[in-house]
Coordinates of C-alpha atoms in Angstrom, one line a residue:
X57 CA 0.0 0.0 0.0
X58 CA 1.6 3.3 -0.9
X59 CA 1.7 6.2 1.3
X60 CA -1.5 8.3 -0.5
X61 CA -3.6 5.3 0.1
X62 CA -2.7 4.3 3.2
X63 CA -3.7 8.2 4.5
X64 CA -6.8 7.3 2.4
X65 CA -7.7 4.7 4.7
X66 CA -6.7 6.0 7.9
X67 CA -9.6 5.8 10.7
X68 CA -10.2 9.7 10.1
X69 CA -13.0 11.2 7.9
X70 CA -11.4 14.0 7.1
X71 CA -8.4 12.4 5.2
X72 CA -8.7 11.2 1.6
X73 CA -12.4 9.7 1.1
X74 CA -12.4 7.1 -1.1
X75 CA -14.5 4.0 -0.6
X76 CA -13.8 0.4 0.1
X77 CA -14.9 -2.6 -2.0
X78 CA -18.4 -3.3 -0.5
X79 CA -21.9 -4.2 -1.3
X80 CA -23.7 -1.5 -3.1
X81 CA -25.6 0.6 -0.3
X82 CA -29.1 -0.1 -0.2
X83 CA -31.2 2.6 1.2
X84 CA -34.5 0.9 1.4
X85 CA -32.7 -1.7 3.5
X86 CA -31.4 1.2 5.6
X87 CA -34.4 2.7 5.8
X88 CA -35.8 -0.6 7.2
X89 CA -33.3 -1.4 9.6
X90 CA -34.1 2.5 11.2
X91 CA -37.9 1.7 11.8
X92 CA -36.6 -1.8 13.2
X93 CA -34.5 -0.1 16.1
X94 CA -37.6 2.8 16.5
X95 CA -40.5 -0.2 16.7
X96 CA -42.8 0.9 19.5
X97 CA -41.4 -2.4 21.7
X98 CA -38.0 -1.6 21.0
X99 CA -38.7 2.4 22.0
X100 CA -40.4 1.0 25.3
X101 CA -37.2 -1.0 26.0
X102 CA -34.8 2.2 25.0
X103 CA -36.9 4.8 27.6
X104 CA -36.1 2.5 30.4
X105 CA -32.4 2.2 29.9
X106 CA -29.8 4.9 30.8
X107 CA -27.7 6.5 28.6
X108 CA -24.8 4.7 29.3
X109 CA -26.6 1.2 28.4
X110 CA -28.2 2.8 25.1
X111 CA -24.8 3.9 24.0
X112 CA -23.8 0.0 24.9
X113 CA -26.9 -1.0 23.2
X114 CA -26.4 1.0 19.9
X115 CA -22.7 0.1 19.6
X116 CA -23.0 -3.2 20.2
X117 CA -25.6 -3.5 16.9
X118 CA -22.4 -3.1 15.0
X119 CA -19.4 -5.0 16.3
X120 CA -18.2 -6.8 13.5
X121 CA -19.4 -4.5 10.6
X122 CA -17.2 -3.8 8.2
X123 CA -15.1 -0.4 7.8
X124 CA -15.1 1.9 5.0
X125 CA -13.4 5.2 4.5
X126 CA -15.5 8.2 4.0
X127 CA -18.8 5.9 4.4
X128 CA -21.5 9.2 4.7
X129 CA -22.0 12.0 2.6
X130 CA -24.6 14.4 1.7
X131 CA -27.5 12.0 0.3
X132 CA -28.5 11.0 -3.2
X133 CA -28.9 14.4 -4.5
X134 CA -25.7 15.7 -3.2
X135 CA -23.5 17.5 -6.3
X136 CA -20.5 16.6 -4.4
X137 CA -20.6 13.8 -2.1
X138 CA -23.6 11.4 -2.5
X139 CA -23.0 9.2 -0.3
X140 CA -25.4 8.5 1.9
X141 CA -26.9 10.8 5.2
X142 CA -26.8 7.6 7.4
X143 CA -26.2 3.5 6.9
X144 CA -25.7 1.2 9.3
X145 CA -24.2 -1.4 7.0
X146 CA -20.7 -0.2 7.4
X147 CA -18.6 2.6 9.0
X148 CA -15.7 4.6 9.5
X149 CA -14.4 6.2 13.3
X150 CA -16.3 9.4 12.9
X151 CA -19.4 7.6 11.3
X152 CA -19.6 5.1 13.6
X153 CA -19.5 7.9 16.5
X154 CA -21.9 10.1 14.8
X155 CA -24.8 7.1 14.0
X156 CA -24.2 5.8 17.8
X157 CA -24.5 9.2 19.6
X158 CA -27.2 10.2 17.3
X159 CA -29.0 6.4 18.3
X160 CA -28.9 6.9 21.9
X161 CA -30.4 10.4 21.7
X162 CA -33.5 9.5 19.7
X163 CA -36.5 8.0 20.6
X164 CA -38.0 7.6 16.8
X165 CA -36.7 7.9 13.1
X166 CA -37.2 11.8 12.3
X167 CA -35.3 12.6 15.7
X168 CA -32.8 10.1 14.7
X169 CA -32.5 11.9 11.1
X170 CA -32.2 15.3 12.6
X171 CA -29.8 14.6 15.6
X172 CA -27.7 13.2 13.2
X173 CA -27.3 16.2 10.6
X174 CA -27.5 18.5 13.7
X175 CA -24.2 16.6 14.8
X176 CA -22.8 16.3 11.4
X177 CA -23.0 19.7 10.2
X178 CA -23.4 23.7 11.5
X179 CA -26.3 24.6 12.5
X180 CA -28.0 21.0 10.7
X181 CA -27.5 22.5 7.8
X182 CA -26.6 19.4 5.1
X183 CA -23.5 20.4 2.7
X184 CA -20.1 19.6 1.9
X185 CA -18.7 22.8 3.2
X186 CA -21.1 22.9 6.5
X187 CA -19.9 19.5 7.9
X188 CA -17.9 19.6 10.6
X189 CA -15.1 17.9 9.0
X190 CA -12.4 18.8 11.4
X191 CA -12.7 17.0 15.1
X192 CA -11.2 19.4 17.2
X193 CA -12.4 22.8 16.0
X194 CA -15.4 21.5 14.4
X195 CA -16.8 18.4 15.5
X196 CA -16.2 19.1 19.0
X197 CA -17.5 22.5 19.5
X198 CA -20.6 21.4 17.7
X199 CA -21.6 18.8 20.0
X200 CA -20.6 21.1 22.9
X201 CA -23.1 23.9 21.9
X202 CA -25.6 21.4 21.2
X203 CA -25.6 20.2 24.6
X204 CA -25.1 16.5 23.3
X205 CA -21.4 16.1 24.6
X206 CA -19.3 17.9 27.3
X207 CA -15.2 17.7 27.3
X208 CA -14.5 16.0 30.7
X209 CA -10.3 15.8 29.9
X210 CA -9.4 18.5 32.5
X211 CA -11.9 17.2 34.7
X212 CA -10.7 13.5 34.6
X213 CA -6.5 14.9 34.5
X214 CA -6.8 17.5 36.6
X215 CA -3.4 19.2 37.2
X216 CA -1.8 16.7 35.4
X217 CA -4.0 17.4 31.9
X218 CA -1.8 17.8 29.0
X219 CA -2.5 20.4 26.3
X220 CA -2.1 20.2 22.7
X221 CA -1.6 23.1 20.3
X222 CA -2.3 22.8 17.0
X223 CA -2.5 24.8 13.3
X224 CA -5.4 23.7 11.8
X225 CA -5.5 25.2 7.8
X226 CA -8.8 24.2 6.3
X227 CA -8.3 26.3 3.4
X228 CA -5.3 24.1 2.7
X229 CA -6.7 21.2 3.3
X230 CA -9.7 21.7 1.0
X231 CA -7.8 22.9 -1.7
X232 CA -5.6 19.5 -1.4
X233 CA -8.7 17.3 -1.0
X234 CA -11.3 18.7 -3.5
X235 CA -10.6 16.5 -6.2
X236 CA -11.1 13.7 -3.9
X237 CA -14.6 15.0 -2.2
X238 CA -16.1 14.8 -5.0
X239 CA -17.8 11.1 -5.9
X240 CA -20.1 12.8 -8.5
X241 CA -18.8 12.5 -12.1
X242 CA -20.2 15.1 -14.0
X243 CA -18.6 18.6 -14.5
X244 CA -16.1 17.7 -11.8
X245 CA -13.8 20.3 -12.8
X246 CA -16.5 22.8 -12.4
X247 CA -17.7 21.6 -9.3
X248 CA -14.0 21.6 -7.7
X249 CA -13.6 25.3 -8.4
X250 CA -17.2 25.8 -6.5
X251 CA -15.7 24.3 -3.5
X252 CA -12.2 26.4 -3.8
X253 CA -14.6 29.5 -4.1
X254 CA -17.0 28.6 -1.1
X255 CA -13.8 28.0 1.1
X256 CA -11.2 30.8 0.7
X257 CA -11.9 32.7 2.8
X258 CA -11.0 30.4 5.9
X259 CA -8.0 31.3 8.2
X260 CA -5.8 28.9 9.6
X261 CA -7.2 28.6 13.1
X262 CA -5.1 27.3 16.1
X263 CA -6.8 24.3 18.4
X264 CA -5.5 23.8 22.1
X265 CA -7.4 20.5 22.8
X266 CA -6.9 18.9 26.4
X267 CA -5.6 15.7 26.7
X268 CA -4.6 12.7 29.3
X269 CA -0.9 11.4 28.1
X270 CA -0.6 7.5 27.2
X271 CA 2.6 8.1 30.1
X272 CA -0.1 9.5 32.4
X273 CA -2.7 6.9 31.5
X274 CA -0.3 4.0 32.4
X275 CA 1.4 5.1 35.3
X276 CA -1.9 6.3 37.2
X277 CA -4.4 3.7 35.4
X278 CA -7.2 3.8 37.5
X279 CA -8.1 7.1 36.4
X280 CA -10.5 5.8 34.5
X281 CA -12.3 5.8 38.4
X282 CA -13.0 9.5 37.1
X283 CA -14.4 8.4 33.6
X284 CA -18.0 9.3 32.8
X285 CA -20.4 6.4 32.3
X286 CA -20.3 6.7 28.5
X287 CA -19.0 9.2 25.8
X288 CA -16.5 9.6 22.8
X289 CA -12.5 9.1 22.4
X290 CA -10.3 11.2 20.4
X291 CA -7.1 9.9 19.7
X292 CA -4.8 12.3 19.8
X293 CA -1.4 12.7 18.0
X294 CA 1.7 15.3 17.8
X295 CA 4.3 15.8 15.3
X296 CA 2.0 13.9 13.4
X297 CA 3.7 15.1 9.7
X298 CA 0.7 14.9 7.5
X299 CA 0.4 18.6 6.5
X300 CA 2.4 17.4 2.9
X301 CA 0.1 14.6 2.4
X302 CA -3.1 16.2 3.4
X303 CA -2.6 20.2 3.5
X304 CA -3.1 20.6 7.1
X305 CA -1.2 19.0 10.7
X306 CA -3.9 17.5 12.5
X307 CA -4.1 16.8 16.1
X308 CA -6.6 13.6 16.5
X309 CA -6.3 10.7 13.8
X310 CA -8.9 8.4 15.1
X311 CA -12.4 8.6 17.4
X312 CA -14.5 5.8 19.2
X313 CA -17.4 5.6 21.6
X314 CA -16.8 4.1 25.2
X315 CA -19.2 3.2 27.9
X316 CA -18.1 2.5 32.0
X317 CA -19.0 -1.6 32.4
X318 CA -17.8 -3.8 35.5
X319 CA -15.6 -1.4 36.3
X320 CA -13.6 -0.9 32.8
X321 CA -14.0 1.4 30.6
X322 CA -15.3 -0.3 26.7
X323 CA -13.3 1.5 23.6
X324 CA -15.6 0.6 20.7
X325 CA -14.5 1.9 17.5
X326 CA -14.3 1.2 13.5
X327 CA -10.5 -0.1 13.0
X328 CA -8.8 -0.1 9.7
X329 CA -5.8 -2.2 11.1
X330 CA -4.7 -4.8 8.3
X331 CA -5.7 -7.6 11.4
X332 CA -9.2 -5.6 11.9
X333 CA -10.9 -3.7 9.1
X334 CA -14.5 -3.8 11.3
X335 CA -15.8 -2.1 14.3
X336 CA -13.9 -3.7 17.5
X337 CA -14.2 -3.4 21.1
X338 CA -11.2 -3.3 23.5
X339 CA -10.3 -2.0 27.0
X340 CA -9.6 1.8 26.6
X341 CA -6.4 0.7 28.7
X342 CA -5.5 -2.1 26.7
X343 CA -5.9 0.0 23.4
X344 CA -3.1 2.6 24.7
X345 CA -0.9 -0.1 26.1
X346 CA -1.0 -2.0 22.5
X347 CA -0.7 1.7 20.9
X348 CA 2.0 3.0 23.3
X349 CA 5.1 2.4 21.4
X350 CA 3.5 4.9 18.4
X351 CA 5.7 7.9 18.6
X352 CA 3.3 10.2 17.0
X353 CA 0.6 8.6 19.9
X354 CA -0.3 11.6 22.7
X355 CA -3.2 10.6 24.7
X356 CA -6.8 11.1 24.7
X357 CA -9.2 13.7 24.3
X358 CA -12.5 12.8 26.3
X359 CA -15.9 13.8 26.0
X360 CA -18.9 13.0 28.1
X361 CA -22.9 12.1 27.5
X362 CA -24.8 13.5 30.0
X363 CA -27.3 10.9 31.9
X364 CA -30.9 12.2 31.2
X365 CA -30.2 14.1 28.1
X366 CA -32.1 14.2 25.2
X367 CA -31.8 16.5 21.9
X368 CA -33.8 16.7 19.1

């Protein structure tokens, strides 16, 4: 695998987004699945459970389900990316966060549709340019000021919470990956000026994203005492060289959903490891131990769902 593909490929929406060699999607089987998991039994069962067991719940639907880079887009109609607004067929890191989080908030298929763009892009407004491609200054925020997620990191490290700085250049970064967003083949060139257009006027922007240090994690393990009962990951990395590659540094590569069980804290997330190219689940401990010896490795950025909370 050369180096342009293998950034393809990386668990990291924001990279290179072309698709694996799957099934062709079906959205009437999508479609179907939804109003399986929003039944009127199966919304009886959801009420009773806690946020913590319906992120358990959701996440558990796809252990085993294939990954695939770049696996949402902006629907059927989209002139850049039509990929779909939601499967549940396969996934890549963010996806998989995005279609969990956006599960365990809903108690029926149009909150379920509209928590999802709502996390996806500003405001909920579906297009290429509104997603919130970039985790840390975009992702993150968003789910802040929604109220669906809270960064706990300083809470959880306290005095000993690392902090990462980080040039984020999105104008870069689109004009590097424009020929790539777009999946559509007619007037591509066209279509590739639109998107230089929409997005020059963006400044890099700097991100200073807390984080708990793989050294911290494994000399004081039982931090994760201080973990909330469920939330979201962010792998985070430094001196991570991918600006040549990609037009940008970057400061998380990866993101998963966790949940507190018998005392452990659950890492589930979509892998794209040659020995795991499906969603996994691992102890979050066991993940940086395995992980340690990464040099461009930092931590974790954590972020918390709040028991009794609902948007929609």
């Amino acid at each position: 695998m050369n180096l342009a593909r293998k950034f393809t490929f990386l668990s990291i929406s924001i990279l290179l987004m072309a698709q694996s060699a799957l099934a062709e999607f079906d959205q009437n089987r999508a479609d179907l699945y939804l109003k399986q998991l929003y039944s009127q039994s199966n919304v009886e069962k959801l009420e009773k459970l806690s946020i913590q067991h319906r992120v358990e719940y959701f996440s558990g639907l796809f252990l085993g389900r294939p990954y695939l880079g770049g696996a949402l887009g902006e629907g059927s109609q989209s002139a850049f990316d039509n990929d779909p607004l939601y499967r549940f067929d396969a996934f890549d890191c963010t996806t998989l966060v995005e279609t969990v989080a956006a599960l365990a908030i809903s108690f029926s298929e149009p909150q379920f549709k509209k928590n999802m763009n709502a996390i996806r892009y500003r405001s909920g407004s579906v297009g290429l340019v509104s997603r919130n491609h970039f985790t840390s200054v975009d992702w993150n925020p968003n789910a802040e000021k929604l109220g669906i997620l809270k960064d706990v990191t300083a809470e959880i490290g306290k005095g000993e919470t690392s902090v990462l700085e980080t040039v984020i250049d999105k104008r870069s970064w689109y004009h590097k990956q424009a020929p790539s967003m777009i999946l559509t083949e007619d007037d591509k060139e066209s279509k590739i000026l639109t998107i230089l257009d929409k997005t020059r006027v963006l400044e890099p922007q700097m991100s200073r994203l807390n984080f708990l240090s793989k050294e911290l994690l494994a000399d004081k393990p039982d931090l994760i005492k201080r973990f909330p009962k469920a939330g979201v990951i962010n792998i985070t990395r430094k001196n991570w060289n991918v600006k040549g590659l990609i037009g940008t540094d970057l400061d998380i590569s990866h993101q998963g959903i966790f949940f507190e069980k018998n005392g452990e804290i659950i890492f589930r997330h979509a892998s794209f490891k040659k020995s795991a190219q499906y969603v996994v689940e691992v102890p979050l401990l066991e993940y940086v131990r395995s992980n340690f010896n990464d040099q461009t490795f930092a931590g974790i950025n954590v972020l918390s769902f709040s028991e009794g909370m609902q948007w929609f």
